Every structure is written in C-alpha cells, then in structure tokens.
Amino acid sequence: MSVGDEEFPMFDSFLHHGTGGNQGSDLHSTGTVWDKLNKFRWIREKLYPHQIEGIEFLWRNLAGGIELDVKNMNASGDVGGCIISHAPGTGKTLLTIAFLKTFMETIKDCRPVLIAPGNMLLTWEEEFKKWQVDISFHNLSSAKLSGKEDCASLKLVQNKRNIWWIRFAKIASWIKGNSILAVSYHQFERLSAESDNGEIVGFKAEMRKILLERPNLVILDEGHTPRNKNSKIHKCLKNVQTERRIILSGTLFQNNFDELYSTLCLVRPKFADTISNRKDKNDGTLSRGNWVSLTSSIGKSSDDQQLEKLQKMMKPFVHIHKGSILQKELPGLQECVVFLNPSPLQKKFLQKVKEGIKNSFEFDHAVAIVSVHPSLVTRCNVAKQSGQVNSCVTKLIDETQQIKEEDFRLNYNEGVKTKFLMQLIKLSEAMNEKVLVFSQFLDPNSLICDHLYSALGWRVGEEILRMDGTLDVNKRQSLIHRFNDPNSPAKVLLASLGTSGEGICLTGASRIVLLDVVWNPSRYKQAISRAYRLGQKKVVYTYHLIASRTPEEDKYCVQARKDHLSQLVFSTENGKIENPDNPSSEYSDEILQSMMGNNKFKDMFDKIIPRESTLLETL
C-alpha cells in the first residue's frame, strides 16, 4: 500500500501474530492485584487510600474483581468502562500507572491506548519514566521516535522521513510488545474519522482499523473533553470496539446534564439501558428523554429523590474523591472572590460596549478585557470582529484620545484589575512568593508584561514567564520546570486558561489570580489545582477578580449555579455537599490585608467574599 509517493508494508503481513483487540488473555497469575503491586515498593508506598480504592475499583469494573485469576477477565456481563472522578491534583496519573502495571502484567496481550490533550502527552511520558514501570511509551502525536520501538520496526523505517513511517513503527511496536500507545484527541480524530470525501483506502484505512479494533483498553485523560455528542471526536470514540474504557476527570460535570449524559454513555455504552424502560432499550431518543426527566428538577427543589436515583445509577462505575487528601496533606487553601470598583473610564467604556455590541461572544470579549484595563478596548478593533464592534470601538477611541497614548497604556493604575495585580505581585515578591495569573485572552497578559517591564524592569524569559497555546510542547515542559525551580529568577507566570488542563504541575506558585470570569466553573477548578495539588509546600491563596456592577457579576452567578449542580451530583449519598478544602477563616492573608489597609488602594475594593460562601445569596 502507499501514502503519497512511498510504499508501505502491509500491517497484516508484518504483524500477523498480534491478536484482536477483544480476544483472549494470557492468565497464569494467582493471588490479588496487591501481590503484583507489592513488588514495586517505590510505587506502593506512595499510594494514598483514595488511590488504593481507585485501583481496586478499576479492577472490579474492567476485570470483575481484584483476584488475578478472576473468571470475568474475558467475559462481558458487568465488566465495562468506568470513571475515576477524583479532584484535580490528587494523583490520578500515578493511580492509572499503578493500575496499568498490574493489568498489563496479568493480561499479556493487553494493548492500551491513552488519549489525552496534546499538551499532556509529554507529562504522561515523564511520569512513566519517573515511576520506572518498564512500559514503553509510544507517542503517536510526535514526529520523533522514542528509541523504545521494536527492532524490526526501527529497521524498516531507518532513514525514512515520512511521518507515516514513524507512525508505522510506533503502531507496530505497540502491537508487538509491552507498551502503551498515546495519542492526542486531535490526532485520534484525524486518524480514525470516517472520510468526508469517499472511502478511506490503503495505509490510512489500515491505521483507522487498527485504532478502532486493536485496543483492548482505552484511557481518556480529561475524559470530559469529548462531551459534545455532536462532535467528531465523540463519534470517533464511540466507534472504538472495546468496552474496557477508563475516563479520568477531576471536573466531570462541565456545563449541564446533557453533557454529563454523553460522557457517561461514552465510557459505558450500555448506560442508556439503565434509565430506559424495557421497550425503550434500543431507542437513544427515549433514553435521553428519560434522562432529562430524571435530572430536570435537580437543584431546583428540596426533593432529593431524583438526585439519589442519579447517584445510585452512577455509583457502580463512577469512583468519586472530592479531594479531602489535599486538606490532610497540604498546608492549606484560601480562596476569595474580589469585587473591584472599575475606574470612571472603565465604567464609561463598559456602558458604551453594552449599548453598541449586541453579539454575545463579541460583547463577552469586550467586557472581559476592558474590565482589566481601558486601553485594551483598542484590541477589540481587529479585522475578525464584526462591523458593529469596529463602529463601537472607533467611536470610543475618537471620543477618548488618551487611550491612544503610550503613557496611558503603561499606567497600570488606570485599570482596576491591573492596579490590584501589580500591587499583589510587588508584595508577593517581597515575601518570596511566586504568582500565577490566568486569563482567557492573550492581550491582557501582553499588557501586563509591559507593565512589569515599565514599573519593575522585569523581562519575559527571566522574571516573567508566559504559557499559552502557541508554546511548543517541549518548551512548555521546560518552562514549567523553570517556574517551579526555587532558584530560578522567575517570579510570575502569565498563562492562558487553555493551558490549565489536568496534570500540569505549577506548585512553585502560592498566589493565583484569575483575571476574568468564565461560564464553565470547571475551568476555575482546573486553574487553581495547577498549584493546589499534592507536592505543594505553602498555603495557596487565590483571587478571582470581578468588576463590580458589570456583566461580570451576572456571569459569575451563572458559574456559581453550575458549580452548585456539580457539587450536588457528586455530593455524599444523603445529598450533603462536602467541602474538602480548608476553611478560609483559618488563614490570614497578610498581602490582602495590607492592600485593603493602604489608603492608595482601599478605595478600589467593593467587597471580598470567601469562595466557599454561596455567591447566589450575596449578590
């Protein structure tokens, strides 16, 4: 077969001895999973109780029990996919690696596939090396060979430059040996999707067939990612033949119950049957309708009956850990929502934006960046925006000549959020604490870089580090190591929220600032857990900045309602919401108190609310 101008060997002839994805296992072990794992003391000794429970939960769902000679190892029955829904930062990666080591040693022809966001694959590879589990890691999304490939495969691709040859070597090595195949969601979609322009043939068709049929275990890291039932990646994953699927997610509930339903059905396709009447079993529409009936009243009434039904349905295949281990092991977490009074110019601009921009996405963007600093209004006036936006912004610029001036742009006191942030960074630096700043957009971070250089002489790459979607994966990993190094000059990391995915460790920071408000509360949790995670040595303080009496308040109310629903669904069985984090009142925030007591800054504060308070009752 050929791709482009190159001929490729047939997989069938090269790998004929490999067995199918759901076929037999090589079982000769006795005892339990812990007899296997106890041989790896350096792993076993690091496991916390919730991780031990999680490993046993995976074994029960995927193999029928923790006994190594369990009869259900190759049967269907109750064996199927499951979810590890542990709070971000509580060690899902180690839990998974420990499970894989025992599972792959027991099932000798096990061929697991790990699908994750592209920026997480290098982190996974480093973790496999760190824990010395002797499992080769083949990154299908990388154009480089790892050196762990099968000798025969390497010989075939020697001196070959075509990416398809590289993929061939990795696929062949994975099928032949004790290894895991890792691929990004984006790449998996490209390689496994049906063609829009006719039938897929040749090598590409063979690779698609292998990815859908050969795996006998699929792990979806950040498994809430393909939650949209209409997305192409969701449809591709549904076509994977094995029912042994694991979803890892610290934020399983994202926006609504419809997305949750899609996620549950993805990991366990037979889940729809559990909410259907017998006559409805093969009707997806009726199943989803029953789901709507089940969940529509949750959070809207005091009747917990429907909530209890939902929790009972999920309990057999969703393992929940709310994060109490963080409270026990870490110094502490203090979260607060800081309502700031916009400057007069910000108020004027926000009112004009409200009157002039009707498109919800463009309005949302304009409010977010103007609430940071008024000069950012000029960044709304770009080619990709509608004429409506251009007209509104042009009028503002014409009416307010000062926003064109560089001195005005570099004056951080003109924006209430930049004013707060700059003072926080100065005081944190004096206390030898690093600051992590998250924003949805790139322009605010660029402006903050200019403010830090103008006011403090700090430079990007030295005291200032930036992390966003444009950064190469390898450079990102190097940047993370530099930021966490206590001996590096780095004092502040400016990151886009898109880089706040699970698994990224930024424990070098003890102060976290969220510049703007997002609709999805899970994005907030993900960002906080970059620093508040196992390995953190300091109390972590977080500041969620909101411009008072602006649309940001309404947006935050929506976020709070979604978060409340998530808390309900993953509460204890009696419906009581657990708060695993340390109470904020236990910790004194010297920096915040200093700012509020300073005559230069106290007027910018409207109110400060502890994060664990019910915001819906305070606005």
JSON list of C-alpha atoms in Angstrom, two decimals, residues 432-563:
[
{"chain": "A", "resi": 432, "resn": "ASN", "atom": "CA", "xyz": [9.44, 35.37, 48.20]},
{"chain": "A", "resi": 433, "resn": "GLU", "atom": "CA", "xyz": [6.18, 34.05, 46.78]},
{"chain": "A", "resi": 434, "resn": "LYS", "atom": "CA", "xyz": [5.50, 33.39, 43.10]},
{"chain": "A", "resi": 435, "resn": "VAL", "atom": "CA", "xyz": [2.32, 34.49, 41.35]},
{"chain": "A", "resi": 436, "resn": "LEU", "atom": "CA", "xyz": [0.35, 32.56, 38.74]},
{"chain": "A", "resi": 437, "resn": "VAL", "atom": "CA", "xyz": [-2.00, 34.67, 36.59]},
{"chain": "A", "resi": 438, "resn": "PHE", "atom": "CA", "xyz": [-4.71, 33.17, 34.37]},
{"chain": "A", "resi": 439, "resn": "SER", "atom": "CA", "xyz": [-6.64, 34.94, 31.63]},
{"chain": "A", "resi": 440, "resn": "GLN", "atom": "CA", "xyz": [-8.92, 33.73, 28.85]},
{"chain": "A", "resi": 441, "resn": "PHE", "atom": "CA", "xyz": [-7.24, 36.07, 26.39]},
{"chain": "A", "resi": 442, "resn": "LEU", "atom": "CA", "xyz": [-3.68, 36.85, 25.30]},
{"chain": "A", "resi": 443, "resn": "ASP", "atom": "CA", "xyz": [-3.89, 40.65, 25.11]},
{"chain": "A", "resi": 444, "resn": "PRO", "atom": "CA", "xyz": [-4.24, 41.26, 28.87]},
{"chain": "A", "resi": 445, "resn": "ASN", "atom": "CA", "xyz": [-1.18, 39.12, 29.52]},
{"chain": "A", "resi": 446, "resn": "SER", "atom": "CA", "xyz": [0.81, 41.05, 26.92]},
{"chain": "A", "resi": 447, "resn": "LEU", "atom": "CA", "xyz": [-0.16, 44.33, 28.56]},
{"chain": "A", "resi": 448, "resn": "ILE", "atom": "CA", "xyz": [0.81, 43.01, 32.00]},
{"chain": "A", "resi": 449, "resn": "CYS", "atom": "CA", "xyz": [4.24, 42.08, 30.61]},
{"chain": "A", "resi": 450, "resn": "ASP", "atom": "CA", "xyz": [4.68, 45.70, 29.51]},
{"chain": "A", "resi": 451, "resn": "HIS", "atom": "CA", "xyz": [3.54, 46.96, 32.91]},
{"chain": "A", "resi": 452, "resn": "LEU", "atom": "CA", "xyz": [6.02, 44.74, 34.73]},
{"chain": "A", "resi": 453, "resn": "TYR", "atom": "CA", "xyz": [8.87, 45.84, 32.48]},
{"chain": "A", "resi": 454, "resn": "SER", "atom": "CA", "xyz": [7.95, 49.53, 32.72]},
{"chain": "A", "resi": 455, "resn": "ALA", "atom": "CA", "xyz": [7.48, 49.53, 36.50]},
{"chain": "A", "resi": 456, "resn": "LEU", "atom": "CA", "xyz": [9.95, 46.90, 37.70]},
{"chain": "A", "resi": 457, "resn": "GLY", "atom": "CA", "xyz": [12.31, 46.24, 34.80]},
{"chain": "A", "resi": 458, "resn": "TRP", "atom": "CA", "xyz": [11.25, 42.59, 34.65]},
{"chain": "A", "resi": 459, "resn": "ARG", "atom": "CA", "xyz": [11.75, 40.76, 31.36]},
{"chain": "A", "resi": 460, "resn": "VAL", "atom": "CA", "xyz": [9.94, 37.92, 29.64]},
{"chain": "A", "resi": 461, "resn": "GLY", "atom": "CA", "xyz": [12.05, 34.79, 29.93]},
{"chain": "A", "resi": 462, "resn": "GLU", "atom": "CA", "xyz": [13.61, 35.94, 33.19]},
{"chain": "A", "resi": 463, "resn": "GLU", "atom": "CA", "xyz": [11.32, 37.22, 35.95]},
{"chain": "A", "resi": 464, "resn": "ILE", "atom": "CA", "xyz": [8.26, 36.82, 33.70]},
{"chain": "A", "resi": 465, "resn": "LEU", "atom": "CA", "xyz": [7.24, 33.56, 32.04]},
{"chain": "A", "resi": 466, "resn": "ARG", "atom": "CA", "xyz": [4.37, 33.14, 29.57]},
{"chain": "A", "resi": 467, "resn": "MET", "atom": "CA", "xyz": [2.45, 29.98, 28.73]},
{"chain": "A", "resi": 468, "resn": "ASP", "atom": "CA", "xyz": [-0.24, 29.78, 26.10]},
{"chain": "A", "resi": 469, "resn": "GLY", "atom": "CA", "xyz": [-1.35, 27.64, 23.19]},
{"chain": "A", "resi": 470, "resn": "THR", "atom": "CA", "xyz": [1.37, 28.96, 20.88]},
{"chain": "A", "resi": 471, "resn": "LEU", "atom": "CA", "xyz": [4.15, 27.47, 23.01]},
{"chain": "A", "resi": 472, "resn": "ASP", "atom": "CA", "xyz": [5.83, 24.31, 21.75]},
{"chain": "A", "resi": 473, "resn": "VAL", "atom": "CA", "xyz": [5.12, 21.27, 23.95]},
{"chain": "A", "resi": 474, "resn": "ASN", "atom": "CA", "xyz": [8.79, 20.67, 24.79]},
{"chain": "A", "resi": 475, "resn": "LYS", "atom": "CA", "xyz": [9.36, 24.35, 25.58]},
{"chain": "A", "resi": 476, "resn": "ARG", "atom": "CA", "xyz": [6.27, 24.32, 27.76]},
{"chain": "A", "resi": 477, "resn": "GLN", "atom": "CA", "xyz": [7.65, 21.49, 29.85]},
{"chain": "A", "resi": 478, "resn": "SER", "atom": "CA", "xyz": [10.96, 23.33, 30.23]},
{"chain": "A", "resi": 479, "resn": "LEU", "atom": "CA", "xyz": [9.10, 26.49, 31.27]},
{"chain": "A", "resi": 480, "resn": "ILE", "atom": "CA", "xyz": [7.16, 24.57, 33.93]},
{"chain": "A", "resi": 481, "resn": "HIS", "atom": "CA", "xyz": [10.39, 23.21, 35.39]},
{"chain": "A", "resi": 482, "resn": "ARG", "atom": "CA", "xyz": [11.92, 26.70, 35.45]},
{"chain": "A", "resi": 483, "resn": "PHE", "atom": "CA", "xyz": [8.92, 28.22, 37.19]},
{"chain": "A", "resi": 484, "resn": "ASN", "atom": "CA", "xyz": [8.87, 25.51, 39.86]},
{"chain": "A", "resi": 485, "resn": "ASP", "atom": "CA", "xyz": [12.61, 25.82, 40.48]},
{"chain": "A", "resi": 486, "resn": "PRO", "atom": "CA", "xyz": [13.02, 27.90, 43.67]},
{"chain": "A", "resi": 487, "resn": "ASN", "atom": "CA", "xyz": [16.43, 29.05, 42.45]},
{"chain": "A", "resi": 488, "resn": "SER", "atom": "CA", "xyz": [15.22, 30.43, 39.12]},
{"chain": "A", "resi": 489, "resn": "PRO", "atom": "CA", "xyz": [14.64, 34.19, 38.68]},
{"chain": "A", "resi": 490, "resn": "ALA", "atom": "CA", "xyz": [11.01, 33.57, 37.63]},
{"chain": "A", "resi": 491, "resn": "LYS", "atom": "CA", "xyz": [8.55, 35.46, 39.81]},
{"chain": "A", "resi": 492, "resn": "VAL", "atom": "CA", "xyz": [5.32, 35.47, 37.81]},
{"chain": "A", "resi": 493, "resn": "LEU", "atom": "CA", "xyz": [3.79, 33.14, 35.22]},
{"chain": "A", "resi": 494, "resn": "LEU", "atom": "CA", "xyz": [1.15, 34.55, 32.87]},
{"chain": "A", "resi": 495, "resn": "ALA", "atom": "CA", "xyz": [-0.92, 31.70, 31.47]},
{"chain": "A", "resi": 496, "resn": "SER", "atom": "CA", "xyz": [-3.96, 31.31, 29.27]},
{"chain": "A", "resi": 497, "resn": "LEU", "atom": "CA", "xyz": [-6.82, 29.31, 30.77]},
{"chain": "A", "resi": 498, "resn": "GLY", "atom": "CA", "xyz": [-6.47, 26.88, 27.88]},
{"chain": "A", "resi": 499, "resn": "THR", "atom": "CA", "xyz": [-3.18, 25.70, 29.38]},
{"chain": "A", "resi": 500, "resn": "SER", "atom": "CA", "xyz": [-4.71, 24.90, 32.76]},
{"chain": "A", "resi": 501, "resn": "GLY", "atom": "CA", "xyz": [-5.53, 21.28, 31.97]},
{"chain": "A", "resi": 502, "resn": "GLU", "atom": "CA", "xyz": [-5.19, 18.46, 34.45]},
{"chain": "A", "resi": 503, "resn": "GLY", "atom": "CA", "xyz": [-1.73, 17.10, 35.10]},
{"chain": "A", "resi": 504, "resn": "ILE", "atom": "CA", "xyz": [0.21, 20.34, 34.66]},
{"chain": "A", "resi": 505, "resn": "CYS", "atom": "CA", "xyz": [2.05, 21.00, 37.92]},
{"chain": "A", "resi": 506, "resn": "LEU", "atom": "CA", "xyz": [2.83, 24.59, 38.91]},
{"chain": "A", "resi": 507, "resn": "THR", "atom": "CA", "xyz": [3.42, 24.15, 42.62]},
{"chain": "A", "resi": 508, "resn": "GLY", "atom": "CA", "xyz": [6.06, 26.87, 42.50]},
{"chain": "A", "resi": 509, "resn": "ALA", "atom": "CA", "xyz": [3.17, 29.35, 42.80]},
{"chain": "A", "resi": 510, "resn": "SER", "atom": "CA", "xyz": [1.43, 30.15, 46.07]},
{"chain": "A", "resi": 511, "resn": "ARG", "atom": "CA", "xyz": [-0.64, 33.09, 44.78]},
{"chain": "A", "resi": 512, "resn": "ILE", "atom": "CA", "xyz": [-3.14, 32.62, 41.95]},
{"chain": "A", "resi": 513, "resn": "VAL", "atom": "CA", "xyz": [-5.05, 35.38, 40.19]},
{"chain": "A", "resi": 514, "resn": "LEU", "atom": "CA", "xyz": [-7.94, 34.79, 37.79]},
{"chain": "A", "resi": 515, "resn": "LEU", "atom": "CA", "xyz": [-8.30, 37.98, 35.78]},
{"chain": "A", "resi": 516, "resn": "ASP", "atom": "CA", "xyz": [-11.69, 37.31, 34.24]},
{"chain": "A", "resi": 517, "resn": "VAL", "atom": "CA", "xyz": [-14.86, 35.26, 34.59]},
{"chain": "A", "resi": 518, "resn": "VAL", "atom": "CA", "xyz": [-15.67, 32.13, 32.60]},
{"chain": "A", "resi": 519, "resn": "TRP", "atom": "CA", "xyz": [-19.02, 30.42, 32.10]},
{"chain": "A", "resi": 520, "resn": "ASN", "atom": "CA", "xyz": [-17.69, 26.99, 32.99]},
{"chain": "A", "resi": 521, "resn": "PRO", "atom": "CA", "xyz": [-16.74, 26.63, 36.70]},
{"chain": "A", "resi": 522, "resn": "SER", "atom": "CA", "xyz": [-14.57, 23.60, 35.98]},
{"chain": "A", "resi": 523, "resn": "ARG", "atom": "CA", "xyz": [-12.08, 25.87, 34.21]},
{"chain": "A", "resi": 524, "resn": "TYR", "atom": "CA", "xyz": [-11.67, 27.72, 37.50]},
{"chain": "A", "resi": 525, "resn": "LYS", "atom": "CA", "xyz": [-11.10, 24.49, 39.43]},
{"chain": "A", "resi": 526, "resn": "GLN", "atom": "CA", "xyz": [-8.57, 23.30, 36.88]},
{"chain": "A", "resi": 527, "resn": "ALA", "atom": "CA", "xyz": [-6.62, 26.54, 37.13]},
{"chain": "A", "resi": 528, "resn": "ILE", "atom": "CA", "xyz": [-6.50, 26.50, 40.93]},
{"chain": "A", "resi": 529, "resn": "SER", "atom": "CA", "xyz": [-5.34, 22.90, 41.00]},
{"chain": "A", "resi": 530, "resn": "ARG", "atom": "CA", "xyz": [-2.24, 23.69, 38.95]},
{"chain": "A", "resi": 531, "resn": "ALA", "atom": "CA", "xyz": [-0.73, 24.96, 42.23]},
{"chain": "A", "resi": 532, "resn": "TYR", "atom": "CA", "xyz": [-3.00, 23.47, 44.89]},
{"chain": "A", "resi": 533, "resn": "ARG", "atom": "CA", "xyz": [-2.06, 19.85, 44.41]},
{"chain": "A", "resi": 534, "resn": "LEU", "atom": "CA", "xyz": [-0.01, 17.11, 46.02]},
{"chain": "A", "resi": 535, "resn": "GLY", "atom": "CA", "xyz": [3.55, 18.40, 46.33]},
{"chain": "A", "resi": 536, "resn": "GLN", "atom": "CA", "xyz": [2.63, 21.98, 47.30]},
{"chain": "A", "resi": 537, "resn": "LYS", "atom": "CA", "xyz": [4.65, 23.23, 50.31]},
{"chain": "A", "resi": 538, "resn": "LYS", "atom": "CA", "xyz": [2.88, 26.52, 51.02]},
{"chain": "A", "resi": 539, "resn": "VAL", "atom": "CA", "xyz": [-0.61, 27.81, 51.73]},
{"chain": "A", "resi": 540, "resn": "VAL", "atom": "CA", "xyz": [-2.16, 28.72, 48.37]},
{"chain": "A", "resi": 541, "resn": "TYR", "atom": "CA", "xyz": [-4.11, 31.98, 48.09]},
{"chain": "A", "resi": 542, "resn": "THR", "atom": "CA", "xyz": [-6.44, 32.57, 45.15]},
{"chain": "A", "resi": 543, "resn": "TYR", "atom": "CA", "xyz": [-8.08, 35.78, 43.95]},
{"chain": "A", "resi": 544, "resn": "HIS", "atom": "CA", "xyz": [-10.93, 35.72, 41.45]},
{"chain": "A", "resi": 545, "resn": "LEU", "atom": "CA", "xyz": [-11.25, 39.30, 40.20]},
{"chain": "A", "resi": 546, "resn": "ILE", "atom": "CA", "xyz": [-14.68, 40.65, 39.24]},
{"chain": "A", "resi": 547, "resn": "ALA", "atom": "CA", "xyz": [-15.55, 44.17, 38.12]},
{"chain": "A", "resi": 548, "resn": "SER", "atom": "CA", "xyz": [-18.43, 45.24, 40.37]},
{"chain": "A", "resi": 549, "resn": "ARG", "atom": "CA", "xyz": [-21.82, 46.23, 38.94]},
{"chain": "A", "resi": 550, "resn": "THR", "atom": "CA", "xyz": [-20.87, 44.98, 35.48]},
{"chain": "A", "resi": 551, "resn": "PRO", "atom": "CA", "xyz": [-21.98, 41.97, 33.39]},
{"chain": "A", "resi": 552, "resn": "GLU", "atom": "CA", "xyz": [-19.17, 40.03, 35.07]},
{"chain": "A", "resi": 553, "resn": "GLU", "atom": "CA", "xyz": [-21.35, 39.74, 38.18]},
{"chain": "A", "resi": 554, "resn": "ASP", "atom": "CA", "xyz": [-24.19, 38.14, 36.20]},
{"chain": "A", "resi": 555, "resn": "LYS", "atom": "CA", "xyz": [-21.77, 35.80, 34.51]},
{"chain": "A", "resi": 556, "resn": "TYR", "atom": "CA", "xyz": [-20.33, 34.72, 37.82]},
{"chain": "A", "resi": 557, "resn": "CYS", "atom": "CA", "xyz": [-23.83, 33.94, 39.12]},
{"chain": "A", "resi": 558, "resn": "VAL", "atom": "CA", "xyz": [-24.31, 31.53, 36.20]},
{"chain": "A", "resi": 559, "resn": "GLN", "atom": "CA", "xyz": [-20.95, 29.95, 37.01]},
{"chain": "A", "resi": 560, "resn": "ALA", "atom": "CA", "xyz": [-21.95, 29.59, 40.66]},
{"chain": "A", "resi": 561, "resn": "ARG", "atom": "CA", "xyz": [-25.22, 27.84, 39.75]},
{"chain": "A", "resi": 562, "resn": "LYS", "atom": "CA", "xyz": [-23.38, 25.34, 37.55]},
{"chain": "A", "resi": 563, "resn": "ASP", "atom": "CA", "xyz": [-20.87, 24.72, 40.31]}
]
